[in-house]
Each structure stands twice: as C-alpha cells, then as structure tokens.
C-alpha cells in the first residue's frame, strides 16, 4: 500500500514537472521572435551611412527624444500621425515663439539595459559625439537646422537640455523624431573609449548602449543579430524578450521557412511570393503604401550623365508598364517626384516621361551621343527585384544604343562604391524619414547633402531649399517646394522608377505590426500568441 501510494505521488510529481516544463517552454517560445531578412545591418552605429538594415537596428536599439503619435489607417494598420508629437525620452518640450530654440525636459528614472540612469550628460555626450564625428548627426544639425557651432547645445540642469538655432525652422521639433537621432548611454559607451577612438566608434559599430527597448546581445555580420529586451525600459519591458534576426538572402527561402514555421517573420518577399502569402492560411500579410522611392541613380558629375539630355533620355527609355506588371505584379506605384506622394506639398505635374525611344534618341544626339554609350548598373546581391528590373532596363536602354553592364555587389560594397562616386548608375531604395518636402529635397538633392550620391547640382534648387528650411511661411514654403520638384524632374538626376510599398509577412500567431517612416519594424510593438 505504501509502495503504491509512493508510486502515485511520483506519478503526480512527474506529471506536474512535465506540465511546468511544457508551460515554461511555451512561454519561452512565445517570448522569442525569429525574423529572416535579406541582410544583417552593415553597422549598428547611428553615425554609419543609413541603409534599410541599419535603420531597423536603430529603430530597436536607440530611443529618441520625441515620437509621433499613432493612428489607424484605412486598412487597419497602425501608422504614425504626423500631426501629433509625443514625448519619448523627453517627457515634454517647449519651442520658443520665434521657432529658434527648443528645450527638452528629460524623463526621470529612464535606465539603459546596463542599469544607468539617463541625464542631460548622456544627451550632451551624444550630441558632442555626433558633432565631432562629422557624419549623420552633424549633417542634420548643419544642413537642416543651420547650426554653425557646438555652442548651440546647452545643458540647463540635470534633466534639461536646450538647442538654439540661428534661423527659425518649422522642423525644430519634428527633426528629433528622426530614426538617426537616438540618445546614447554615455556611461556604458565611455567604457570603450581609447585615445585613438575617443567616441567608441569601434564598439558602437557592433554593440549598443542606449535607453531603447532592446540591446544587441550578439552581432554576427552576414549571419544573425540577436536583440534582447531591456528590462529597465521606461515604457515597460517588451513582451518579446528576444528577437533573433537571421540573414537569409534568398526570398523564396524566407517564404519556405515562414510556411514551415521555422521563422515567425519574413521581410522583403518578392511581389510574386507576396501574392502566394495571401493564399496561405497560416500566414498574415501586412501592407502599407508608405513613402519609398526605388530609383536608379546616375552620377551627375561624370560623363555621360553630366549632360541633362542624357539623364532625360534614360527616363524616356524605361518600360514602366512592363516593370509594373512583370516585376511588381501591379503592387507598386510609379515614382513621379523626389518627394513621397503621402507627404505635404507633393506634386507630379512636371512628370512627362513615358516610354518614348525616338525622344530618347533625339536627346542623346543633342548631348553628343547619337550612337549611345557603355555604362554600368550596380545592384545588391540578394535583391531579386533589382536584378529583374536591371535586366529589363538593360534591354530597354539597348534600344538607343546604350550598353549597360550589370554589376552585382554585396550591399556594403555597393554603398561604398556609389558613396565614393565609383559607379555610374546604381539602385537605391530609400525614403525620407521626416514628412516635410523641404527636408526630403534637402536630403536627396541639395548639392551640399552628404547623401546626394547622384551629385545633382542646381543653384536655384539649393537656394529654394535653403530658404524653405528657415521659413515659417507655410504657403511660401509649399510654392517653393513645388518649384523645386518641377526643376528636379526636368534635371532628371535619377531614373525615376517605383514606390514598391511596404509589406511584411508573419505567422498568424504574430500581432502588433506598426508602420513608421523609416520602413523598419519596431519589435517592441509585436507580440506572439
């Protein structure tokens, strides 16, 4: 009897233990998200030139001073509300009546994953680092806000920071929502400072030190990035405790892995696979039109693309209908301006480029290239869309005697080559984060912009942009921005292609998708059932 009772007790204990283990495993699985995308970020430092993969890392490992409020769009997706600015690391802020200064009141009690509390010293160190490194942060401050020296940034007290600018700007508050302007945990970052590396650039390229919802637990370029939740995050710890991002260059492999249940999220599927997703009962498709421009940029500073007639001719040689149907399968919209059509002051009135070979030949002859010329088109490995478009464009351009060699490069090599002016033509899929036409045009086509890789240069365009950046007259700004768009279409710095939209395929167990202007996923919003 005693043996039988003990056996029963053991059985009950074993069952309970198995049940508890099963529950723990289920809980762990529900707290881990596995994501597959074309590539890991080239660097996780926000001073590195922006790329799609880098933007997504920044969205999750850096927190900004301000954010937009959220709303629900017509398709039921949560998207940013450009008319409402909320505090993030800054609990509140105040813009001076003359639009020439902004004062941030920092949120108290905010802690990094390392347990360090944020103060004005962290904000000021972040600003000083960005200013002295002369990269992303400094470009925003000098080109957008026209700041001339670091004295513009001032610590008022332990939780107050003030930024003063020489001219009024309607972007003085909106700019700080930018994905590239996160605040660094200076106490953690300074542990990795050396005499040769005063701002821990080597460490910050592969690690994070911030007050964001996640931190980098593992960074293996070309393989995977592991994000772990910051238990001290000021909005509360994320529901997903771990996010594993795996590099899976082939789109079909990402879809197969999603369908098999070995991953939870598949990024950047091809339009053909997106059509298949809609028929899969275990997969959910999230879609937002968004603000992308996918274009073929030309190096305007070197022959033959230093001639505006050549650049215009290239635009007349695009078989847009063919690309829309055979590549995008009707899911994309033609790009007809440098400004996204969801942003204020957008206009496409000047866009007149159609598929017109005779017009293109006429322009090429006028530019001195009646027989055409040889050139190259650079595109990224692991990007079947770009490869398909490149093949179509090669055939289209050949109709006017243009022999385009297709050059496939790893993303990091492509960025390096076009940023240094070493490629005549190259694909860029990008977006302007701040929903303002002056910001967008300044970013992409102001001759002084560090990301004007096409090297487009039009003095009237520069003057109009610079005036708009310091104007508070909305009517005048809109008129000047429409003039800029007309001039850019005429100047044709790019081969204007398509806005592919933003699509994300997930398991039906995944919820919480939200869209942000950097077109990068915020894992804090997500949950897994």
Short mmCIF file of C-alpha atoms in Angstrom, two decimals, residues 21-264:
data_model
loop_
_atom_site.label_atom_id
_atom_site.label_comp_id
_atom_site.label_asym_id
_atom_site.label_seq_id
_atom_site.Cartn_x
_atom_site.Cartn_y
_atom_site.Cartn_z
CA UNK A 21 8.36 22.38 -18.19
CA UNK A 22 5.93 22.40 -21.08
CA UNK A 23 4.43 25.71 -19.90
CA UNK A 24 7.91 27.22 -19.49
CA UNK A 25 8.93 26.13 -22.96
CA UNK A 26 5.71 27.52 -24.42
CA UNK A 27 6.24 30.79 -22.59
CA UNK A 28 9.84 30.99 -23.87
CA UNK A 29 8.69 30.30 -27.43
CA UNK A 30 6.02 32.99 -27.19
CA UNK A 31 8.63 35.46 -25.96
CA UNK A 32 11.08 34.80 -28.81
CA UNK A 33 10.58 36.13 -32.33
CA UNK A 34 12.62 34.72 -35.20
CA UNK A 35 12.93 37.04 -38.20
CA UNK A 36 14.54 36.45 -41.58
CA UNK A 37 15.65 39.23 -43.91
CA UNK A 38 17.99 39.75 -46.88
CA UNK A 39 20.94 41.01 -44.83
CA UNK A 40 22.20 41.91 -41.40
CA UNK A 41 22.99 45.60 -40.79
CA UNK A 42 26.37 46.73 -42.07
CA UNK A 43 26.87 48.58 -38.76
CA UNK A 44 24.61 49.35 -35.80
CA UNK A 45 26.19 52.76 -35.13
CA UNK A 46 23.74 55.55 -35.95
CA UNK A 47 26.63 57.58 -37.39
CA UNK A 48 27.08 54.97 -40.16
CA UNK A 49 25.52 55.88 -43.54
CA UNK A 50 21.82 54.89 -43.38
CA UNK A 51 20.70 51.64 -45.01
CA UNK A 52 17.48 49.64 -44.72
CA UNK A 53 19.04 47.01 -42.46
CA UNK A 54 20.73 49.70 -40.38
CA UNK A 55 17.51 51.65 -39.95
CA UNK A 56 15.74 48.63 -38.49
CA UNK A 57 18.53 48.10 -35.97
CA UNK A 58 18.40 51.77 -34.99
CA UNK A 59 14.63 51.64 -34.55
CA UNK A 60 15.09 48.97 -31.87
CA UNK A 61 18.36 49.82 -30.09
CA UNK A 62 18.11 53.62 -29.94
CA UNK A 63 15.38 55.70 -28.36
CA UNK A 64 14.63 59.24 -29.48
CA UNK A 65 13.69 62.37 -27.57
CA UNK A 66 10.34 62.71 -29.35
CA UNK A 67 7.99 60.46 -31.34
CA UNK A 68 4.86 60.82 -33.43
CA UNK A 69 1.55 59.71 -32.01
CA UNK A 70 -0.10 56.74 -33.71
CA UNK A 71 -3.36 56.30 -35.60
CA UNK A 72 -5.12 53.59 -37.62
CA UNK A 73 -5.13 53.92 -41.41
CA UNK A 74 -7.92 52.93 -43.79
CA UNK A 75 -6.62 49.35 -43.98
CA UNK A 76 -6.48 48.86 -40.23
CA UNK A 77 -2.71 49.26 -39.81
CA UNK A 78 -1.23 51.40 -37.03
CA UNK A 79 0.76 54.22 -38.61
CA UNK A 80 2.37 57.44 -37.46
CA UNK A 81 0.17 60.50 -37.04
CA UNK A 82 2.26 63.34 -38.44
CA UNK A 83 0.08 65.97 -36.78
CA UNK A 84 0.78 64.78 -33.21
CA UNK A 85 4.15 64.82 -31.46
CA UNK A 86 4.56 62.98 -28.16
CA UNK A 87 7.39 62.91 -25.67
CA UNK A 88 9.69 59.88 -25.51
CA UNK A 89 12.99 60.28 -23.63
CA UNK A 90 11.96 63.90 -23.33
CA UNK A 91 8.84 63.92 -21.17
CA UNK A 92 7.97 67.33 -22.58
CA UNK A 93 9.45 70.04 -24.76
CA UNK A 94 8.95 73.73 -25.49
CA UNK A 95 9.59 75.58 -28.73
CA UNK A 96 10.25 79.30 -28.41
CA UNK A 97 7.74 81.69 -30.06
CA UNK A 98 10.33 82.69 -32.67
CA UNK A 99 10.96 79.00 -33.63
CA UNK A 100 14.65 79.44 -32.86
CA UNK A 101 15.09 77.22 -29.81
CA UNK A 102 13.72 74.04 -28.30
CA UNK A 103 14.04 72.99 -24.66
CA UNK A 104 13.74 69.33 -23.68
CA UNK A 105 12.61 68.28 -20.20
CA UNK A 106 14.03 64.80 -19.84
CA UNK A 107 12.03 61.96 -18.36
CA UNK A 108 13.36 60.98 -14.93
CA UNK A 109 14.11 57.40 -13.97
CA UNK A 110 14.89 56.21 -17.51
CA UNK A 111 17.50 53.44 -17.45
CA UNK A 112 19.56 51.62 -20.04
CA UNK A 113 19.94 47.86 -20.20
CA UNK A 114 23.18 48.37 -18.25
CA UNK A 115 21.18 49.99 -15.44
CA UNK A 116 22.49 53.53 -15.93
CA UNK A 117 20.01 56.38 -15.47
CA UNK A 118 19.69 58.89 -18.30
CA UNK A 119 20.54 62.51 -17.56
CA UNK A 120 21.38 65.61 -19.57
CA UNK A 121 25.00 64.41 -19.61
CA UNK A 122 24.01 61.48 -21.82
CA UNK A 123 22.20 63.79 -24.21
CA UNK A 124 25.09 66.22 -24.38
CA UNK A 125 27.66 63.44 -24.87
CA UNK A 126 25.54 62.01 -27.69
CA UNK A 127 25.36 65.44 -29.30
CA UNK A 128 29.12 66.02 -28.88
CA UNK A 129 29.94 62.60 -30.30
CA UNK A 130 27.75 63.20 -33.35
CA UNK A 131 29.10 66.71 -33.84
CA UNK A 132 32.76 65.70 -33.63
CA UNK A 133 32.41 62.57 -35.78
CA UNK A 134 31.15 64.83 -38.61
CA UNK A 135 28.74 62.29 -40.01
CA UNK A 136 24.99 61.76 -39.61
CA UNK A 137 24.20 63.94 -36.58
CA UNK A 138 26.33 66.87 -37.72
CA UNK A 139 24.75 66.78 -41.18
CA UNK A 140 21.25 67.10 -39.69
CA UNK A 141 22.31 69.92 -37.42
CA UNK A 142 24.19 71.94 -40.04
CA UNK A 143 22.10 71.22 -43.12
CA UNK A 144 18.61 71.15 -41.64
CA UNK A 145 18.85 73.43 -38.60
CA UNK A 146 21.79 75.52 -39.92
CA UNK A 147 23.70 75.27 -36.64
CA UNK A 148 27.23 76.62 -37.01
CA UNK A 149 28.99 75.54 -33.80
CA UNK A 150 28.51 73.29 -30.79
CA UNK A 151 27.62 76.22 -28.51
CA UNK A 152 24.08 75.78 -29.84
CA UNK A 153 23.68 72.83 -27.44
CA UNK A 154 23.33 73.68 -23.78
CA UNK A 155 22.82 71.71 -20.58
CA UNK A 156 20.46 73.73 -18.35
CA UNK A 157 20.35 71.29 -15.44
CA UNK A 158 20.48 67.55 -14.80
CA UNK A 159 17.25 66.91 -16.71
CA UNK A 160 17.03 69.86 -19.12
CA UNK A 161 18.76 70.45 -22.45
CA UNK A 162 18.30 73.37 -24.82
CA UNK A 163 19.12 73.63 -28.53
CA UNK A 164 19.29 77.07 -30.17
CA UNK A 165 19.43 77.67 -33.91
CA UNK A 166 20.42 80.79 -35.88
CA UNK A 167 17.27 80.90 -38.02
CA UNK A 168 13.65 79.91 -37.39
CA UNK A 169 12.63 76.44 -38.53
CA UNK A 170 9.36 74.57 -38.66
CA UNK A 171 11.41 71.39 -38.27
CA UNK A 172 12.88 72.32 -34.91
CA UNK A 173 10.67 69.80 -33.11
CA UNK A 174 9.88 67.26 -35.86
CA UNK A 175 13.55 66.61 -36.61
CA UNK A 176 14.13 64.96 -33.21
CA UNK A 177 11.74 62.15 -34.09
CA UNK A 178 14.28 61.06 -36.68
CA UNK A 179 15.43 57.44 -36.57
CA UNK A 180 19.08 58.55 -36.69
CA UNK A 181 18.99 60.75 -33.58
CA UNK A 182 18.84 58.31 -30.68
CA UNK A 183 20.38 59.04 -27.29
CA UNK A 184 23.39 57.00 -26.12
CA UNK A 185 24.11 55.67 -22.64
CA UNK A 186 27.35 57.62 -22.29
CA UNK A 187 28.46 55.82 -19.12
CA UNK A 188 28.41 52.47 -20.92
CA UNK A 189 29.86 53.77 -24.20
CA UNK A 190 32.74 55.58 -22.50
CA UNK A 191 33.99 52.29 -21.05
CA UNK A 192 35.16 51.53 -24.59
CA UNK A 193 36.81 54.87 -25.38
CA UNK A 194 40.51 54.89 -26.26
CA UNK A 195 42.95 57.61 -27.24
CA UNK A 196 42.62 56.53 -30.88
CA UNK A 197 38.85 56.07 -30.62
CA UNK A 198 37.51 58.89 -28.38
CA UNK A 199 33.86 58.12 -29.14
CA UNK A 200 33.93 54.30 -29.02
CA UNK A 201 33.13 54.03 -32.74
CA UNK A 202 34.58 50.53 -32.95
CA UNK A 203 32.43 49.32 -30.05
CA UNK A 204 29.28 51.09 -31.26
CA UNK A 205 29.60 49.52 -34.71
CA UNK A 206 28.80 46.11 -33.25
CA UNK A 207 27.22 46.81 -29.83
CA UNK A 208 24.57 49.06 -28.37
CA UNK A 209 24.48 51.40 -25.39
CA UNK A 210 21.14 53.11 -25.19
CA UNK A 211 17.82 53.55 -23.39
CA UNK A 212 15.84 51.68 -26.03
CA UNK A 213 13.56 48.65 -25.65
CA UNK A 214 16.30 46.28 -26.90
CA UNK A 215 20.05 45.92 -26.85
CA UNK A 216 22.44 43.93 -29.04
CA UNK A 217 23.24 40.60 -27.38
CA UNK A 218 25.01 39.16 -30.43
CA UNK A 219 26.13 40.69 -33.70
CA UNK A 220 27.43 38.34 -36.38
CA UNK A 221 27.57 40.17 -39.74
CA UNK A 222 26.30 38.04 -42.59
CA UNK A 223 24.69 35.59 -40.17
CA UNK A 224 22.46 36.93 -37.42
CA UNK A 225 21.74 39.64 -34.89
CA UNK A 226 20.23 38.80 -31.52
CA UNK A 227 18.28 41.50 -29.70
CA UNK A 228 17.39 41.07 -26.03
CA UNK A 229 14.85 43.15 -24.16
CA UNK A 230 15.97 45.97 -21.88
CA UNK A 231 14.36 45.01 -18.53
CA UNK A 232 14.59 48.66 -17.45
CA UNK A 233 12.84 50.19 -20.48
CA UNK A 234 10.80 53.19 -19.38
CA UNK A 235 7.60 52.07 -21.13
CA UNK A 236 7.85 48.62 -19.58
CA UNK A 237 9.82 45.58 -20.68
CA UNK A 238 8.93 44.27 -24.14
CA UNK A 239 6.61 41.28 -24.46
CA UNK A 240 9.15 39.70 -26.79
CA UNK A 241 12.19 39.05 -24.64
CA UNK A 242 14.39 38.03 -27.53
CA UNK A 243 14.37 38.78 -31.27
CA UNK A 244 16.66 36.72 -33.49
CA UNK A 245 17.27 38.26 -36.91
CA UNK A 246 18.75 35.81 -39.40
CA UNK A 247 20.30 36.73 -42.72
CA UNK A 248 18.56 34.70 -45.42
CA UNK A 249 19.43 36.29 -48.77
CA UNK A 250 17.05 34.27 -50.95
CA UNK A 251 13.44 35.45 -50.79
CA UNK A 252 11.99 32.02 -51.64
CA UNK A 253 13.90 30.51 -48.73
CA UNK A 254 12.41 33.09 -46.37
CA UNK A 255 8.93 32.24 -47.55
CA UNK A 256 9.54 28.49 -47.23
CA UNK A 257 10.88 28.95 -43.70
CA UNK A 258 7.85 31.03 -42.75
CA UNK A 259 5.45 28.49 -44.19
CA UNK A 260 7.26 25.66 -42.37
CA UNK A 261 7.07 27.55 -39.08
CA UNK A 262 10.84 27.76 -38.55
CA UNK A 263 10.67 31.58 -38.56
CA UNK A 264 7.94 33.97 -37.44
#
